[in-house]
């Protein structure tokens, strides 16, 4: 029965097409959880406005994100897909949790430091973002939060806030655990492999999108930055080849040592890169095809999120009512 399963909750910002990091660090692992857990995959569009967005783009990217979730294998018959801004409760709970969050803890968040360093105008939403993320998780009493490595610190904050609220008032929230796979948890840029692959990287060929066609994937992999050692071995001081090997392992499921052994007699990177491109094409082709087939079917995509919203709104409302009562707000 669904109600007895542990709850998994996670999401990806609708800020553009999903990339290989989003897939290997996140969606590819999420789809393996569909039967074991009660899975909630949502679209955090309220997070997206922490950096400026073009409203019309945000709207279409949100629906595209639903299509990409489904194309990545998140079967809406076996999981719940919903949109954050449709649900009453996320921002309300975030306000309550924010009143328990020391400012210093938010200033220490790596992602805030990174993102604010790149911008001239820094708005408070960017600082407050991890509190909203904690609310997303706690509102549904999620047991597990599967993400890539970059979100670990945010999930730790959600744990802290659950414990702090429970200790301040009375036991209310499940303390969530991060679920971070070792391979694929940190896919790096193909052009500057000391930085993580990201949607906002404008360098040509740095990011593989899940909708890239075979020839584009081949071109990006062939031109990926490596070094002059011409040896296929994973060494952290050789971030280019280290990243490509990690991607190969995440896609094929082969262990790093086994992959190194397989490629040890290769001279130069060309043949390895060709093999890598082929496994990526095999992985991403069906995803792109599925995405192309459903992305214009707005009726279907809306039906998926309506069904998800209907399931989660009562749960969110129940948690919020409990929290409001505990903090001393009058019944609505
Ligand atoms: P976002 O949209 O940046 O990323 C979505 C997921 O993709 C993973 N990821 C990566 N994994 C490996 N290598 C990479 N280069 C890479 N880039 C991204 C992320 O770790 C993430 O799992 N704050 C979240 C969204 C969010 C959320 C939540 C997640 C809002 N509320 C509640 C979980 C629970 C974010 O911005 O992810």
GROMACS .gro file of C-alpha atoms and ligand atoms in nm:
model
  369
    1UNK     CA    1   0.000   0.000   0.000
    2UNK     CA    2   0.126   0.345  -0.093
    3UNK     CA    3   0.064   0.488   0.253
    4UNK     CA    4   0.310   0.248   0.413
    5UNK     CA    5   0.591   0.324   0.176
    6UNK     CA    6   0.862   0.568   0.277
    7UNK     CA    7   0.830   0.907   0.113
    8UNK     CA    8   1.080   1.041  -0.140
    9UNK     CA    9   1.061   1.405  -0.246
   10UNK     CA   10   1.279   1.598  -0.486
   11UNK     CA   11   1.270   1.839  -0.778
   12UNK     CA   12   1.457   2.033  -1.047
   13UNK     CA   13   1.428   2.400  -1.119
   14UNK     CA   14   1.247   2.482  -1.443
   15UNK     CA   15   1.518   2.713  -1.565
   16UNK     CA   16   1.595   2.550  -1.900
   17UNK     CA   17   1.648   2.211  -2.056
   18UNK     CA   18   1.775   1.942  -1.822
   19UNK     CA   19   2.138   1.848  -1.874
   20UNK     CA   20   2.344   1.536  -1.829
   21UNK     CA   21   2.425   1.633  -1.467
   22UNK     CA   22   2.055   1.663  -1.385
   23UNK     CA   23   2.000   1.325  -1.545
   24UNK     CA   24   2.293   1.126  -1.403
   25UNK     CA   25   2.297   1.302  -1.064
   26UNK     CA   26   1.922   1.301  -1.024
   27UNK     CA   27   1.648   1.173  -1.259
   28UNK     CA   28   1.827   0.849  -1.352
   29UNK     CA   29   1.837   0.756  -0.982
   30UNK     CA   30   1.486   0.880  -0.911
   31UNK     CA   31   1.328   0.650  -1.165
   32UNK     CA   32   1.475   0.348  -0.985
   33UNK     CA   33   1.272   0.445  -0.676
   34UNK     CA   34   0.927   0.447  -0.831
   35UNK     CA   35   0.812   0.113  -0.697
   36UNK     CA   36   0.989   0.107  -0.364
   37UNK     CA   37   0.881   0.451  -0.240
   38UNK     CA   38   0.590   0.692  -0.250
   39UNK     CA   39   0.762   0.938  -0.484
   40UNK     CA   40   0.688   1.310  -0.507
   41UNK     CA   41   0.865   1.487  -0.792
   42UNK     CA   42   0.781   1.852  -0.807
   43UNK     CA   43   0.877   2.155  -1.013
   44UNK     CA   44   1.026   2.422  -0.783
   45UNK     CA   45   0.921   2.724  -0.987
   46UNK     CA   46   0.917   2.949  -0.679
   47UNK     CA   47   1.288   2.875  -0.643
   48UNK     CA   48   1.345   2.972  -1.005
   49UNK     CA   49   1.256   3.339  -0.945
   50UNK     CA   50   1.547   3.379  -0.702
   51UNK     CA   51   1.728   3.478  -1.019
   52UNK     CA   52   1.558   3.695  -1.284
   53UNK     CA   53   1.335   3.503  -1.526
   54UNK     CA   54   1.137   3.600  -1.834
   55UNK     CA   55   0.778   3.525  -1.720
   56UNK     CA   56   0.663   3.364  -2.046
   57UNK     CA   57   0.977   3.147  -2.055
   58UNK     CA   58   0.927   3.038  -1.696
   59UNK     CA   59   0.572   2.931  -1.773
   60UNK     CA   60   0.671   2.725  -2.077
   61UNK     CA   61   0.982   2.588  -1.905
   62UNK     CA   62   0.764   2.466  -1.619
   63UNK     CA   63   0.545   2.263  -1.851
   64UNK     CA   64   0.852   2.146  -2.046
   65UNK     CA   65   1.000   2.031  -1.719
   66UNK     CA   66   0.698   1.807  -1.663
   67UNK     CA   67   0.751   1.663  -2.013
   68UNK     CA   68   1.121   1.609  -1.938
   69UNK     CA   69   1.047   1.434  -1.608
   70UNK     CA   70   0.817   1.194  -1.789
   71UNK     CA   71   1.065   1.148  -2.076
   72UNK     CA   72   1.339   1.066  -1.823
   73UNK     CA   73   1.127   0.776  -1.698
   74UNK     CA   74   0.926   0.931  -1.413
   75UNK     CA   75   0.605   0.751  -1.503
   76UNK     CA   76   0.315   0.963  -1.373
   77UNK     CA   77   0.114   0.647  -1.307
   78UNK     CA   78   0.374   0.543  -1.048
   79UNK     CA   79   0.466   0.877  -0.892
   80UNK     CA   80   0.322   1.218  -0.810
   81UNK     CA   81   0.427   1.517  -1.019
   82UNK     CA   82   0.319   1.865  -0.910
   83UNK     CA   83   0.407   2.233  -0.937
   84UNK     CA   84   0.528   2.415  -0.626
   85UNK     CA   85   0.339   2.744  -0.683
   86UNK     CA   86   0.009   2.556  -0.718
   87UNK     CA   87   0.023   2.433  -0.363
   88UNK     CA   88  -0.072   2.642  -0.064
   89UNK     CA   89   0.183   2.568   0.204
   90UNK     CA   90   0.538   2.583   0.067
   91UNK     CA   91   0.597   2.954   0.117
   92UNK     CA   92   0.386   2.963   0.435
   93UNK     CA   93   0.589   2.688   0.598
   94UNK     CA   94   0.908   2.855   0.475
   95UNK     CA   95   0.812   3.168   0.669
   96UNK     CA   96   0.769   2.971   0.992
   97UNK     CA   97   1.096   2.784   0.938
   98UNK     CA   98   1.274   3.109   0.849
   99UNK     CA   99   1.187   3.234   1.194
  100UNK     CA  100   1.397   2.945   1.331
  101UNK     CA  101   1.692   2.988   1.093
  102UNK     CA  102   1.999   3.184   1.205
  103UNK     CA  103   2.113   3.424   0.932
  104UNK     CA  104   2.471   3.300   0.967
  105UNK     CA  105   2.365   2.951   0.860
  106UNK     CA  106   2.222   3.093   0.536
  107UNK     CA  107   2.531   3.306   0.464
  108UNK     CA  108   2.743   2.990   0.494
  109UNK     CA  109   2.560   2.804   0.215
  110UNK     CA  110   2.806   2.724  -0.067
  111UNK     CA  111   2.547   2.777  -0.335
  112UNK     CA  112   2.456   3.123  -0.200
  113UNK     CA  113   2.826   3.216  -0.198
  114UNK     CA  114   2.872   3.092  -0.557
  115UNK     CA  115   2.558   3.247  -0.699
  116UNK     CA  116   2.588   3.578  -0.517
  117UNK     CA  117   2.953   3.613  -0.626
  118UNK     CA  118   2.837   3.605  -0.988
  119UNK     CA  119   2.571   3.878  -0.950
  120UNK     CA  120   2.565   4.250  -0.888
  121UNK     CA  121   2.221   4.273  -0.730
  122UNK     CA  122   2.166   4.012  -0.467
  123UNK     CA  123   1.808   3.976  -0.350
  124UNK     CA  124   1.707   3.826  -0.020
  125UNK     CA  125   1.520   3.540  -0.197
  126UNK     CA  126   1.857   3.397  -0.301
  127UNK     CA  127   1.969   3.388   0.061
  128UNK     CA  128   1.635   3.253   0.182
  129UNK     CA  129   1.615   2.983  -0.088
  130UNK     CA  130   1.739   2.692   0.131
  131UNK     CA  131   1.462   2.765   0.383
  132UNK     CA  132   1.203   2.730   0.107
  133UNK     CA  133   1.374   2.407   0.005
  134UNK     CA  134   1.348   2.282   0.365
  135UNK     CA  135   0.977   2.368   0.360
  136UNK     CA  136   0.931   2.170   0.035
  137UNK     CA  137   1.077   1.865   0.205
  138UNK     CA  138   0.918   1.896   0.551
  139UNK     CA  139   0.571   1.981   0.426
  140UNK     CA  140   0.532   1.620   0.308
  141UNK     CA  141   0.740   1.462   0.585
  142UNK     CA  142   0.975   1.318   0.325
  143UNK     CA  143   1.199   1.038   0.452
  144UNK     CA  144   1.451   1.065   0.169
  145UNK     CA  145   1.570   1.343  -0.060
  146UNK     CA  146   1.764   1.215  -0.362
  147UNK     CA  147   1.982   1.482  -0.521
  148UNK     CA  148   2.326   1.545  -0.665
  149UNK     CA  149   2.615   1.638  -0.436
  150UNK     CA  150   2.557   2.015  -0.474
  151UNK     CA  151   2.232   1.997  -0.274
  152UNK     CA  152   2.374   1.811   0.027
  153UNK     CA  153   2.418   2.123   0.240
  154UNK     CA  154   2.059   2.231   0.171
  155UNK     CA  155   1.924   1.893   0.280
  156UNK     CA  156   2.137   1.921   0.596
  157UNK     CA  157   1.962   2.251   0.670
  158UNK     CA  158   1.623   2.081   0.626
  159UNK     CA  159   1.736   1.820   0.881
  160UNK     CA  160   1.848   2.091   1.124
  161UNK     CA  161   1.521   2.279   1.088
  162UNK     CA  162   1.311   1.966   1.140
  163UNK     CA  163   1.505   1.891   1.459
  164UNK     CA  164   1.487   2.253   1.575
  165UNK     CA  165   1.112   2.278   1.517
  166UNK     CA  166   1.052   1.941   1.687
  167UNK     CA  167   1.260   2.047   1.988
  168UNK     CA  168   1.107   2.398   2.011
  169UNK     CA  169   0.743   2.288   1.986
  170UNK     CA  170   0.687   1.910   1.985
  171UNK     CA  171   0.768   1.622   1.750
  172UNK     CA  172   0.612   1.719   1.417
  173UNK     CA  173   0.846   1.663   1.125
  174UNK     CA  174   1.025   1.356   0.992
  175UNK     CA  175   1.398   1.430   0.982
  176UNK     CA  176   1.482   1.371   0.612
  177UNK     CA  177   1.791   1.189   0.489
  178UNK     CA  178   1.985   1.283   0.175
  179UNK     CA  179   2.027   1.010  -0.087
  180UNK     CA  180   2.333   1.088  -0.298
  181UNK     CA  181   2.478   0.828  -0.534
  182UNK     CA  182   2.854   0.822  -0.570
  183UNK     CA  183   2.873   0.803  -0.948
  184UNK     CA  184   2.702   1.081  -1.139
  185UNK     CA  185   2.657   1.296  -0.827
  186UNK     CA  186   2.887   1.561  -0.969
  187UNK     CA  187   2.903   1.585  -1.346
  188UNK     CA  188   3.144   1.857  -1.451
  189UNK     CA  189   3.150   2.100  -1.742
  190UNK     CA  190   3.306   1.958  -2.060
  191UNK     CA  191   3.493   2.284  -2.119
  192UNK     CA  192   3.604   2.379  -1.767
  193UNK     CA  193   3.590   2.050  -1.576
  194UNK     CA  194   3.677   2.213  -1.245
  195UNK     CA  195   3.319   2.356  -1.245
  196UNK     CA  196   2.999   2.157  -1.233
  197UNK     CA  197   2.795   2.114  -1.548
  198UNK     CA  198   2.518   2.370  -1.536
  199UNK     CA  199   2.231   2.512  -1.739
  200UNK     CA  200   2.373   2.861  -1.703
  201UNK     CA  201   2.714   2.776  -1.854
  202UNK     CA  202   2.724   2.969  -2.178
  203UNK     CA  203   3.052   2.819  -2.305
  204UNK     CA  204   2.994   2.642  -2.635
  205UNK     CA  205   2.991   2.264  -2.590
  206UNK     CA  206   3.024   2.273  -2.211
  207UNK     CA  207   2.686   2.115  -2.136
  208UNK     CA  208   2.513   1.812  -2.284
  209UNK     CA  209   2.136   1.848  -2.277
  210UNK     CA  210   1.908   1.549  -2.258
  211UNK     CA  211   1.753   1.664  -2.585
  212UNK     CA  212   2.082   1.685  -2.778
  213UNK     CA  213   2.087   1.497  -3.107
  214UNK     CA  214   2.352   1.225  -3.171
  215UNK     CA  215   2.574   1.447  -3.386
  216UNK     CA  216   2.569   1.721  -3.121
  217UNK     CA  217   2.661   1.475  -2.846
  218UNK     CA  218   2.947   1.337  -3.057
  219UNK     CA  219   3.077   1.687  -3.129
  220UNK     CA  220   3.063   1.794  -2.764
  221UNK     CA  221   3.237   1.480  -2.636
  222UNK     CA  222   3.508   1.487  -2.904
  223UNK     CA  223   3.585   1.851  -2.819
  224UNK     CA  224   3.567   1.800  -2.439
  225UNK     CA  225   3.873   1.932  -2.257
  226UNK     CA  226   4.127   1.666  -2.153
  227UNK     CA  227   4.505   1.703  -2.113
  228UNK     CA  228   4.825   1.604  -2.289
  229UNK     CA  229   4.898   1.287  -2.088
  230UNK     CA  230   4.696   1.070  -2.325
  231UNK     CA  231   4.628   0.815  -2.052
  232UNK     CA  232   4.276   0.715  -1.952
  233UNK     CA  233   4.309   0.713  -1.576
  234UNK     CA  234   4.111   0.885  -1.304
  235UNK     CA  235   4.326   1.132  -1.125
  236UNK     CA  236   4.165   1.430  -0.946
  237UNK     CA  237   4.441   1.655  -1.078
  238UNK     CA  238   4.334   1.565  -1.431
  239UNK     CA  239   3.975   1.688  -1.403
  240UNK     CA  240   3.888   1.655  -1.774
  241UNK     CA  241   3.952   1.284  -1.815
  242UNK     CA  242   3.836   1.220  -1.456
  243UNK     CA  243   3.499   1.373  -1.547
  244UNK     CA  244   3.467   1.178  -1.873
  245UNK     CA  245   3.549   0.850  -1.698
  246UNK     CA  246   3.296   0.927  -1.426
  247UNK     CA  247   3.032   0.997  -1.688
  248UNK     CA  248   3.120   0.668  -1.862
  249UNK     CA  249   3.084   0.480  -1.532
  250UNK     CA  250   2.757   0.650  -1.437
  251UNK     CA  251   2.606   0.565  -1.775
  252UNK     CA  252   2.728   0.206  -1.804
  253UNK     CA  253   2.722   0.108  -1.436
  254UNK     CA  254   3.085  -0.010  -1.467
  255UNK     CA  255   3.308   0.056  -1.164
  256UNK     CA  256   3.587   0.313  -1.204
  257UNK     CA  257   3.870   0.058  -1.163
  258UNK     CA  258   3.710  -0.174  -1.420
  259UNK     CA  259   3.675   0.115  -1.665
  260UNK     CA  260   4.040   0.213  -1.616
  261UNK     CA  261   4.143  -0.148  -1.680
  262UNK     CA  262   3.927  -0.162  -1.992
  263UNK     CA  263   4.090   0.149  -2.141
  264UNK     CA  264   4.445   0.105  -2.012
  265UNK     CA  265   4.595   0.012  -2.350
  266UNK     CA  266   4.427   0.292  -2.543
  267UNK     CA  267   4.672   0.547  -2.674
  268UNK     CA  268   4.519   0.892  -2.694
  269UNK     CA  269   4.164   0.991  -2.611
  270UNK     CA  270   3.989   0.969  -2.948
  271UNK     CA  271   3.872   0.606  -2.933
  272UNK     CA  272   3.759   0.638  -2.571
  273UNK     CA  273   3.567   0.955  -2.653
  274UNK     CA  274   3.395   0.780  -2.942
  275UNK     CA  275   3.288   0.496  -2.712
  276UNK     CA  276   3.166   0.744  -2.455
  277UNK     CA  277   2.968   0.935  -2.716
  278UNK     CA  278   2.804   0.611  -2.832
  279UNK     CA  279   2.691   0.508  -2.482
  280UNK     CA  280   2.554   0.857  -2.424
  281UNK     CA  281   2.365   0.855  -2.753
  282UNK     CA  282   2.216   0.517  -2.664
  283UNK     CA  283   2.112   0.657  -2.325
  284UNK     CA  284   1.970   0.990  -2.440
  285UNK     CA  285   1.810   0.897  -2.776
  286UNK     CA  286   1.494   0.741  -2.630
  287UNK     CA  287   1.461   1.030  -2.383
  288UNK     CA  288   1.477   1.289  -2.660
  289UNK     CA  289   1.227   1.093  -2.869
  290UNK     CA  290   0.982   1.062  -2.581
  291UNK     CA  291   1.022   1.431  -2.497
  292UNK     CA  292   0.955   1.533  -2.860
  293UNK     CA  293   0.647   1.311  -2.865
  294UNK     CA  294   0.480   1.461  -2.556
  295UNK     CA  295   0.608   1.817  -2.518
  296UNK     CA  296   0.330   1.974  -2.726
  297UNK     CA  297   0.055   1.771  -2.563
  298UNK     CA  298  -0.039   2.040  -2.314
  299UNK     CA  299  -0.368   1.875  -2.223
  300UNK     CA  300  -0.186   1.561  -2.111
  301UNK     CA  301   0.083   1.755  -1.922
  302UNK     CA  302  -0.178   1.967  -1.742
  303UNK     CA  303  -0.371   1.651  -1.653
  304UNK     CA  304  -0.056   1.505  -1.496
  305UNK     CA  305   0.003   1.809  -1.276
  306UNK     CA  306  -0.364   1.846  -1.187
  307UNK     CA  307  -0.366   1.488  -1.061
  308UNK     CA  308  -0.048   1.552  -0.863
  309UNK     CA  309  -0.175   1.878  -0.717
  310UNK     CA  310  -0.498   1.712  -0.608
  311UNK     CA  311  -0.307   1.445  -0.422
  312UNK     CA  312  -0.060   1.672  -0.243
  313UNK     CA  313  -0.268   1.980  -0.156
  314UNK     CA  314  -0.459   1.810   0.131
  315UNK     CA  315  -0.132   1.669   0.269
  316UNK     CA  316   0.035   2.011   0.257
  317UNK     CA  317  -0.264   2.179   0.413
  318UNK     CA  318  -0.277   1.925   0.695
  319UNK     CA  319   0.090   1.976   0.782
  320UNK     CA  320   0.056   2.352   0.763
  321UNK     CA  321  -0.251   2.352   0.991
  322UNK     CA  322  -0.065   2.142   1.246
  323UNK     CA  323   0.235   2.376   1.232
  324UNK     CA  324   0.019   2.688   1.258
  325UNK     CA  325  -0.152   2.547   1.564
  326UNK     CA  326   0.179   2.458   1.728
  327UNK     CA  327   0.329   2.803   1.676
  328UNK     CA  328   0.018   2.968   1.821
  329UNK     CA  329  -0.180   3.095   1.522
  330UNK     CA  330  -0.559   3.108   1.555
  331UNK     CA  331  -0.752   2.842   1.359
  332UNK     CA  332  -0.843   2.971   1.011
  333LIG     P1  333   1.871   2.197  -0.954
  333LIG     O1  334   1.754   2.235  -1.036
  333LIG     O2  335   1.991   2.285  -0.956
  333LIG     O3  336   1.921   2.053  -0.993
  333LIG     C1  337   1.831   1.943  -1.003
  333LIG     C2  338   1.902   1.816  -0.962
  333LIG     O4  339   2.014   1.792  -1.046
  333LIG     C3  340   2.131   1.776  -0.967
  333LIG     N1  341   2.244   1.834  -1.040
  333LIG     C4  342   2.359   1.770  -1.067
  333LIG     N2  343   2.399   1.646  -1.038
  333LIG     C5  344   2.522   1.610  -1.082
  333LIG     N3  345   2.605   1.690  -1.152
  333LIG     C6  346   2.566   1.816  -1.185
  333LIG     N4  347   2.646   1.893  -1.257
  333LIG     C7  348   2.438   1.862  -1.141
  333LIG     N5  349   2.370   1.978  -1.155
  333LIG     C8  350   2.251   1.959  -1.093
  333LIG     C9  351   2.103   1.853  -0.839
  333LIG     O5  352   2.181   1.807  -0.731
  333LIG    C10  353   1.956   1.825  -0.818
  333LIG     O6  354   1.935   1.700  -0.755
  333LIG     N6  355   1.744   2.339  -0.496
  333LIG    C11  356   1.724   2.236  -0.594
  333LIG    C12  357   1.578   2.217  -0.629
  333LIG    C13  358   1.490   2.195  -0.510
  333LIG    C14  359   1.482   2.075  -0.436
  333LIG    C15  360   1.384   2.101  -0.335
  333LIG    C16  361   1.546   1.951  -0.446
  333LIG    C17  362   1.404   2.286  -0.457
  333LIG     N7  363   1.341   2.229  -0.351
  333LIG    C18  364   1.351   2.004  -0.241
  333LIG    C19  365   1.512   1.855  -0.349
  333LIG    C20  366   1.416   1.881  -0.249
  333LIG    C21  367   1.796   2.276  -0.721
  333LIG     O7  368   1.816   2.393  -0.746
  333LIG     O8  369   1.826   2.172  -0.802
   0.00000   0.00000   0.00000
